[in-house]
Short mmCIF file of C-alpha atoms in Angstrom, two decimals:
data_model
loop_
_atom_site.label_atom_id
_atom_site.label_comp_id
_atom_site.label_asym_id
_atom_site.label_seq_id
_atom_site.Cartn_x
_atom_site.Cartn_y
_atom_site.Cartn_z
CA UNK A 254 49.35 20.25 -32.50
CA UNK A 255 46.09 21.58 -32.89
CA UNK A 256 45.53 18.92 -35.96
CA UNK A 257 46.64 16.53 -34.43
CA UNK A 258 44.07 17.01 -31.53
CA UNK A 259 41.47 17.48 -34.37
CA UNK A 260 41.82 14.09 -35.64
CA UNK A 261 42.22 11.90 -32.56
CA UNK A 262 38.73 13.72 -31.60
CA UNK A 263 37.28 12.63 -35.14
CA UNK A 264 38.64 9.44 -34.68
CA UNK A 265 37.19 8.89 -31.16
CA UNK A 266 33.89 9.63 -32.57
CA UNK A 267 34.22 7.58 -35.46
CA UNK A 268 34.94 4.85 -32.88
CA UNK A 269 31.63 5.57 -31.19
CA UNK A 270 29.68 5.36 -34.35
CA UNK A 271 29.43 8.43 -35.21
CA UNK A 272 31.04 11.36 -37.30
CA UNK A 273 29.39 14.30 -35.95
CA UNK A 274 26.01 16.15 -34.67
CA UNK A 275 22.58 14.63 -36.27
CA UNK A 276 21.86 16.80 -38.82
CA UNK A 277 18.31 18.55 -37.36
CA UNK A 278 16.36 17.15 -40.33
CA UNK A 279 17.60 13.29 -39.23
CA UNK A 280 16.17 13.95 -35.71
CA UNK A 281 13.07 11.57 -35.17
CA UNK A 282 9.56 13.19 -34.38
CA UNK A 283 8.91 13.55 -30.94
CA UNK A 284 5.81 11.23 -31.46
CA UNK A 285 8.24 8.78 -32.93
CA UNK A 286 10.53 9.39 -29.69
CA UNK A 287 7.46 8.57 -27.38
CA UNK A 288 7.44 5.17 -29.50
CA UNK A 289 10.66 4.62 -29.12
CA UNK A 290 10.53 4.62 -25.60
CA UNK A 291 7.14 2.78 -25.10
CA UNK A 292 8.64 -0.32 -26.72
CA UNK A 293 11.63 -0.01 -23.49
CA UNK A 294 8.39 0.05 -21.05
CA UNK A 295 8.32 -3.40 -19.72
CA UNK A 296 4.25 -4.22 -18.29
CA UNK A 297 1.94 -6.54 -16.50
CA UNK A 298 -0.80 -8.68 -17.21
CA UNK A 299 -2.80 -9.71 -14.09
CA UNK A 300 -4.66 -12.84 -15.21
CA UNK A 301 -7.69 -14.72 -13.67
CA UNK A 302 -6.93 -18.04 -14.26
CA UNK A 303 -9.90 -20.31 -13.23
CA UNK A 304 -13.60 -19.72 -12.59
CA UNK A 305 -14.12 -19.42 -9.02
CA UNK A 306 -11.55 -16.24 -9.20
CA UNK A 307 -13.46 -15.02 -11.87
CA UNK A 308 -16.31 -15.25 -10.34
CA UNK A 309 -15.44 -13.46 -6.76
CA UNK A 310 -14.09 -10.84 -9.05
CA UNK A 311 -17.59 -10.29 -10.87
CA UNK A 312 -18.89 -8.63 -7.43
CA UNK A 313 -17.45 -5.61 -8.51
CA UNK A 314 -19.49 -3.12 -10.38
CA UNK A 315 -16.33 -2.09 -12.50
CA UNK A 316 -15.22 -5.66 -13.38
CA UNK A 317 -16.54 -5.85 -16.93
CA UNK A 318 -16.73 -9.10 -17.99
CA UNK A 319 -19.19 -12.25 -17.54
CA UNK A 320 -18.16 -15.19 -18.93
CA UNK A 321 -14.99 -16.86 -17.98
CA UNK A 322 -14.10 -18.13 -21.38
CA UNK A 323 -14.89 -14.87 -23.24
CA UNK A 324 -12.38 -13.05 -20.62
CA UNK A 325 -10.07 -15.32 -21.51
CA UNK A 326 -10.11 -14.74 -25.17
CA UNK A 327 -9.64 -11.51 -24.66
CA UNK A 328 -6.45 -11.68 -22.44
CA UNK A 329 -5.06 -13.95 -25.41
CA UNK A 330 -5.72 -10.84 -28.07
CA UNK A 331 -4.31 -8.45 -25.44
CA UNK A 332 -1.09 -10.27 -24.98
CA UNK A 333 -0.39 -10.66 -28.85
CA UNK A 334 -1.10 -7.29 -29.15
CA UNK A 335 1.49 -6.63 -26.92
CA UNK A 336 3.82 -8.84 -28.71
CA UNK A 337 3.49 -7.21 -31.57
CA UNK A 338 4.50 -4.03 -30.59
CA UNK A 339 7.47 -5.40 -29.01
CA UNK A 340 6.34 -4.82 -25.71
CA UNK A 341 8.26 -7.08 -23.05
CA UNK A 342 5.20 -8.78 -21.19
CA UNK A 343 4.70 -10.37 -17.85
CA UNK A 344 1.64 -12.58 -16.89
CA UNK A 345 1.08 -12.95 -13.25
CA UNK A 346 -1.38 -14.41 -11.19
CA UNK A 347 -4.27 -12.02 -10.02
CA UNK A 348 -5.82 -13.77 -6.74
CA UNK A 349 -8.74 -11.85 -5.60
CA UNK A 350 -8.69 -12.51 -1.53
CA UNK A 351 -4.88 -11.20 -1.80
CA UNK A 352 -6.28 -7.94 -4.27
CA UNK A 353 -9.04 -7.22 -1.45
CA UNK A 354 -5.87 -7.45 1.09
CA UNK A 355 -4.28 -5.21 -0.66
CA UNK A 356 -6.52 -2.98 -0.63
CA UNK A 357 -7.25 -2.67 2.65
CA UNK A 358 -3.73 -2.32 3.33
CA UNK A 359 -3.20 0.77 1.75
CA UNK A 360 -6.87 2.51 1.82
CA UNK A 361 -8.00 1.34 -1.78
CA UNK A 362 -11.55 1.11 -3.13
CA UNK A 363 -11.58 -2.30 -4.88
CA UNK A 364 -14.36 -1.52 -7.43
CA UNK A 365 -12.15 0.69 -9.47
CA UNK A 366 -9.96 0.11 -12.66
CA UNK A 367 -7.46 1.70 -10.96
CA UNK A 368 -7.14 -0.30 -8.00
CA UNK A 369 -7.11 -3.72 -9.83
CA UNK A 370 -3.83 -1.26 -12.13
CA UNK A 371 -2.04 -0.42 -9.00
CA UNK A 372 -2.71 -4.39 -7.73
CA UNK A 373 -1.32 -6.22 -10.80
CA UNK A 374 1.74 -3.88 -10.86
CA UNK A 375 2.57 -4.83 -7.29
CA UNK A 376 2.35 -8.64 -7.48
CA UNK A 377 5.48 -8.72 -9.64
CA UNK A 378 7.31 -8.09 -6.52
CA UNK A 379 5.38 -10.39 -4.43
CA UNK A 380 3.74 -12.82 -6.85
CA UNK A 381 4.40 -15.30 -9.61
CA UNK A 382 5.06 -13.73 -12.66
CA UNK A 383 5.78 -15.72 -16.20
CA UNK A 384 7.47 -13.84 -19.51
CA UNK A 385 5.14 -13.89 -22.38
CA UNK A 386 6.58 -15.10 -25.63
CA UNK A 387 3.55 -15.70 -27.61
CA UNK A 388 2.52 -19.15 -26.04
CA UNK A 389 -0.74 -20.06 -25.98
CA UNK A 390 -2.68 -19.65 -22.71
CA UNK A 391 -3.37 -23.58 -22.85
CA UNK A 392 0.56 -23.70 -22.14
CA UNK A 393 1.04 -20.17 -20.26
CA UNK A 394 -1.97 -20.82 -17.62
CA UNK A 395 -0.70 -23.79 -16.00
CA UNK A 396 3.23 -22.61 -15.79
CA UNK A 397 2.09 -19.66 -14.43
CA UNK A 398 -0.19 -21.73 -11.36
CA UNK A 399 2.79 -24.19 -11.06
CA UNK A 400 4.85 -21.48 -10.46
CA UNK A 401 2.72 -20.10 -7.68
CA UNK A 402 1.74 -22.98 -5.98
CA UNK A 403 5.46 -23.66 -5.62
CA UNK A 404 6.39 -20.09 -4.45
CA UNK A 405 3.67 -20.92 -1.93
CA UNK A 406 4.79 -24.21 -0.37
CA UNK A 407 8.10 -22.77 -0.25
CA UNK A 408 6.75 -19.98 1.44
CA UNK A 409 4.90 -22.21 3.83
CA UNK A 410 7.73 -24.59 4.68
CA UNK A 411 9.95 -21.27 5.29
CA UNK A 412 7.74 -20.42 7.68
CA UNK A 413 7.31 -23.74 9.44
CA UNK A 414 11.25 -23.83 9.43
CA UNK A 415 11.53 -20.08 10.78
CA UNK A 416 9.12 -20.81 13.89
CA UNK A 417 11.11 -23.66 15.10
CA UNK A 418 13.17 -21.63 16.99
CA UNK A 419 16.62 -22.89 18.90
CA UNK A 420 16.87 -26.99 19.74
CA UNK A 421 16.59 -27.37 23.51
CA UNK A 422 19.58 -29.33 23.76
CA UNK A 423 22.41 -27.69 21.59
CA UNK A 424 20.96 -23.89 21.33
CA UNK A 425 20.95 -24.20 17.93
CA UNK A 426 18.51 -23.28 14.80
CA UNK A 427 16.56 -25.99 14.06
CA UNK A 428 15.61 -24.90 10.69
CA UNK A 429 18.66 -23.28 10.09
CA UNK A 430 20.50 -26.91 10.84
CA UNK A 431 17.62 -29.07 8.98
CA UNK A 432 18.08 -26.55 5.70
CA UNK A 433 21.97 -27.57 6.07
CA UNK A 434 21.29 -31.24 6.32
CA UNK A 435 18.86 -31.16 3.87
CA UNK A 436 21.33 -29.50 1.24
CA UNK A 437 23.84 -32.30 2.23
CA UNK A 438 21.62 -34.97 1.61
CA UNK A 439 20.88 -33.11 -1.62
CA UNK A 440 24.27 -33.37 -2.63
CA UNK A 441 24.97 -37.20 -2.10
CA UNK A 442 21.62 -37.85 -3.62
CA UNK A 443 23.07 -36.13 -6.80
CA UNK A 444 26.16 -37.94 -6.47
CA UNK A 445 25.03 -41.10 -6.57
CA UNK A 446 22.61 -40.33 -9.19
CA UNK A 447 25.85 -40.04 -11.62
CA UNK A 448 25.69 -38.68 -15.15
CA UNK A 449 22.18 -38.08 -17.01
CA UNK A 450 19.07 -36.22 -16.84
CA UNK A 451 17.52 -36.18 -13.42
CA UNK A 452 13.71 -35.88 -12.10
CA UNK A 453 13.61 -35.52 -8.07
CA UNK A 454 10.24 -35.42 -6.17
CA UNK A 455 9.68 -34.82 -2.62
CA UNK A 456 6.34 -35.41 -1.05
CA UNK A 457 5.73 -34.44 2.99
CA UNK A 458 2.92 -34.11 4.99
CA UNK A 459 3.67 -31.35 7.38
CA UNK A 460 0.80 -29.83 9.61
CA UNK A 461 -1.77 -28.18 7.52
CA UNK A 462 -1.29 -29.40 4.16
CA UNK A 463 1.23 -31.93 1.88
CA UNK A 464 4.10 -30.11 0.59
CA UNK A 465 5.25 -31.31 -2.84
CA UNK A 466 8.45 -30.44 -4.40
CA UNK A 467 10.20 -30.70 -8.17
CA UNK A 468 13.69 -30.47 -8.99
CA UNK A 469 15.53 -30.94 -12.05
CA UNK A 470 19.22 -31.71 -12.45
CA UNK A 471 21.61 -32.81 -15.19
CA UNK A 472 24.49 -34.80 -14.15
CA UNK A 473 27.67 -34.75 -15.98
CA UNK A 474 30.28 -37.17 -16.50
CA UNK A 475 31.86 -36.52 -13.21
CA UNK A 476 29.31 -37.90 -11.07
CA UNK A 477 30.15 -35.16 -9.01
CA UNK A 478 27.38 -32.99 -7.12
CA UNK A 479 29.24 -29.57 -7.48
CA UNK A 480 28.97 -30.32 -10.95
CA UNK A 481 25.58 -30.76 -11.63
CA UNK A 482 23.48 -28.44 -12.95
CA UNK A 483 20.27 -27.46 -11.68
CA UNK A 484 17.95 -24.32 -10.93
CA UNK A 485 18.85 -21.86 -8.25
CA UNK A 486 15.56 -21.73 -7.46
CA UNK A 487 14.39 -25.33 -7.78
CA UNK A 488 17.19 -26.25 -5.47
CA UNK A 489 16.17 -23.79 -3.17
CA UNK A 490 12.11 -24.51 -3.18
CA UNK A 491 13.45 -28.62 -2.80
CA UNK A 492 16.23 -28.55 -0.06
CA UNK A 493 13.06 -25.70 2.20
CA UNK A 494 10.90 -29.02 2.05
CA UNK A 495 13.03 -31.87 2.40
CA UNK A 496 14.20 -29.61 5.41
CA UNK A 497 10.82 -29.62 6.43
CA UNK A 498 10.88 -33.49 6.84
CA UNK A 499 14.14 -33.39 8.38
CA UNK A 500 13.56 -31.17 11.06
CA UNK A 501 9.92 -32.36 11.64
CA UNK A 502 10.80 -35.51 11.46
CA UNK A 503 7.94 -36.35 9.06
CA UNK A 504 6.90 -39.72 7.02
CA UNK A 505 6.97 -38.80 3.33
CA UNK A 506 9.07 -40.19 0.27
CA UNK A 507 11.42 -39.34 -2.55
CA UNK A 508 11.36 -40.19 -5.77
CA UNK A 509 14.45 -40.21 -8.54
CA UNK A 510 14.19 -40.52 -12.06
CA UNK A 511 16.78 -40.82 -14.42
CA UNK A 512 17.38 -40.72 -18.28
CA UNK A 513 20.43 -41.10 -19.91
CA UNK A 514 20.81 -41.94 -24.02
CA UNK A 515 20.02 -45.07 -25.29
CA UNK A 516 18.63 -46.81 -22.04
CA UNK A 517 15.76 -47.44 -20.46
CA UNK A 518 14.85 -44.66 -17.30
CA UNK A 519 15.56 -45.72 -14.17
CA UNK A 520 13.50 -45.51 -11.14
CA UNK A 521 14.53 -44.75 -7.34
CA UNK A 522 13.02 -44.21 -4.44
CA UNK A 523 13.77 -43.81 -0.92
CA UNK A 524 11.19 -43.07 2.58
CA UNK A 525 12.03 -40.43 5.12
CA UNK A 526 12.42 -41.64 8.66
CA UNK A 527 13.15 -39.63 11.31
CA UNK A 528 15.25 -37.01 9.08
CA UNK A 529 16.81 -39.71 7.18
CA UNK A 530 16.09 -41.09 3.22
CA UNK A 531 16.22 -44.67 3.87
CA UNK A 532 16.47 -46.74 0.56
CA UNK A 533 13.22 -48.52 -0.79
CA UNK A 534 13.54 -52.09 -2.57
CA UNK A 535 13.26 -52.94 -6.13
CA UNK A 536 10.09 -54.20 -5.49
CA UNK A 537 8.60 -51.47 -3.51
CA UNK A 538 9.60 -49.04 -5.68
CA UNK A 539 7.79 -51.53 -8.43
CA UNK A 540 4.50 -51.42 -6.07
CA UNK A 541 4.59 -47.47 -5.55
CA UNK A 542 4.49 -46.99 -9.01
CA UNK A 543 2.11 -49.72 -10.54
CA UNK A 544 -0.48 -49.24 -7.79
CA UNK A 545 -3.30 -46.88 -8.02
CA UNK A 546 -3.27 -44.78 -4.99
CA UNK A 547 -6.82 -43.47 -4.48
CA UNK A 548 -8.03 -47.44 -5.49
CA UNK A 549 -5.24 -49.55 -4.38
CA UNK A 550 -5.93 -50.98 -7.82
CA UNK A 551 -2.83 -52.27 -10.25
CA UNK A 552 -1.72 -50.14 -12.96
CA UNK A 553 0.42 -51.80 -15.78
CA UNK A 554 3.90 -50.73 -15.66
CA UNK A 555 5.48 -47.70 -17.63
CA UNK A 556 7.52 -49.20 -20.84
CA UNK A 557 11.26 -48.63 -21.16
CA UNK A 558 11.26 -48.25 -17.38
CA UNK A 559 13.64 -49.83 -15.05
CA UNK A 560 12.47 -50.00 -11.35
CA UNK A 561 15.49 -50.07 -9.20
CA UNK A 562 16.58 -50.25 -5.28
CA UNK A 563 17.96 -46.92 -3.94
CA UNK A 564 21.29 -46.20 -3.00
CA UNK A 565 22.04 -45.30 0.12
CA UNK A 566 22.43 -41.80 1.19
CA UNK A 567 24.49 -41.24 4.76
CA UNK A 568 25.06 -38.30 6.68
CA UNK A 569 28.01 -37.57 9.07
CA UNK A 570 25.72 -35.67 11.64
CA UNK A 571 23.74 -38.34 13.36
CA UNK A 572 21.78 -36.06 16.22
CA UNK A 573 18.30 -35.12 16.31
CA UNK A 574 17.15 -31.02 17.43
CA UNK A 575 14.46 -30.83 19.60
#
């Protein structure tokens, strides 16, 4: 009995990968433990992206550096450094009105090293933050400020949603009802778009500022909404704005763009009207697109392009919130 227990227990191990203690002489240094576990230790870059940031940030005696470009450079050589000890590397957007925030908030002196550390490792939870895979900043920079400027019209239009309280009439949310519409409307606008590789963008003036929003979808063979494929996200950051239109009842437009193998794109587009996406023409559709819109000017029109009517897009709930 007792060798039979004996070799199920060296068999168990052998299963796990290994036959026994580490011998002490196979143990690694501790110095080449600490290694070990610095590659594990994911970090932060808090990047400066465009002049006028840099330049509010050069009022601090502690900020080191004075030319924009130079600072740049330097960011680049840090994050392939980084790289190259197989560090896992985040690059997020250091915006110096929020920093000074920040530091107000929780009793900081902004003019020290420290400050900026403790900063930069807090915006991953409440910034925009993009992985670093050894792209070049030319390409990294402007995901990176894409990425935030979407986190903050989403932001915005949750908030415009979120004060609209309960509709007079019914008692119900507004927003909350708008951000359901909007996700229906959504959904037939996918269905009709049918199989291929979709572009949606949604443009609304709300109160203080035009909200813009991107989506991008891939529609199978189905033609079926639930069975399109798109970014949680992206979905999310589209349906807060178009919800935005809905419920505010704003002018704005929609634009669809589809590419499928072998044939030309094809171009859609549809106006909001009093919550609804009400299909344009062929030819207005034609005229958005070929006209310059800060000259009124005509531009020629975009080869291997098809400029096409939109479909309609109904919905079964017909009342307005107030």
């Amino acid at each position: 009995m007792a060798h039979d227990k004996a070799a199920r227990e060296q068999a168990g191990r052998r299963r796990k990968g290994r036959t026994g203690p580490r011998a002490a002489g196979d143990r690694p240094t501790p110095t080449a433990l600490r290694r070990t576990l610095r590659r594990e230790v994911a970090g932060t870059v808090g990047v400066l992206t465009d002049a006028y940031d840099f330049d509010a940030m050069r009022g601090y005696r502690t900020f080191p550096f004075d030319d924009h470009r130079e600072y740049l450079q330097q960011v680049d050589g840090l994050l392939r450094t980084l790289a190259g000890r197989q560090l896992h590397t985040t690059v997020a957007l250091f915006d110096p009105e929020d920093f000074a925030e920040y530091c107000s908030e929780h009793g900081l002196d902004p003019d020290t090293p420290t400050s900026r550390s403790r900063y930069t490792a807090a915006i991953t939870t409440r910034g925009s933050t993009v992985a670093y895979t050894g792209q070049p900043l030319d390409s990294l920079l402007p995901e990176l400020i894409d990425k935030a400027v979407r986190q903050a019209t989403w932001e915005y239009a949750t908030l415009l949603l979120a004060d609209l309280g309960e509709c007079a009439d019914c008692g119900q949310d507004v927003g909350r009802s708008a951000f359901d519409r909007a996700s229906r409307l959504l959904m037939r606008l996918l269905e009709g778009a049918g199989e291929g590789r979709h572009h949606l963008v949604c443009s609304v003036p709300a109160r203080d500022e035009q909200l813009l929003a991107v989506l991008h979808a891939e529609g199978n063979a189905t033609t079926a909404a639930r069975a399109a494929e798109l970014d949680a996200a992206e979905g999310a950051e589209f349906v807060t704005v178009l919800a935005t239109a809905v419920a505010l009842e704003s002018p704005g437009g929609l634009v669809l763009r589809t590419s499928t193998p072998d044939a030309p794109d094809r171009l859609r587009g549809w106006r909001l009207h009093e919550g609804r996406l009400l299909p344009l023409t062929a030819g207005e559709v034609f005229s958005a697109y070929c006209t310059d819109a800060a000259t009124g000017e005509p531009l020629s029109p975009e080869p291997g392009v098809e400029y096409c009517a939109g479909f309609p897009v109904p919905t079964d709930d017909p009342e307005t919130h107030h």
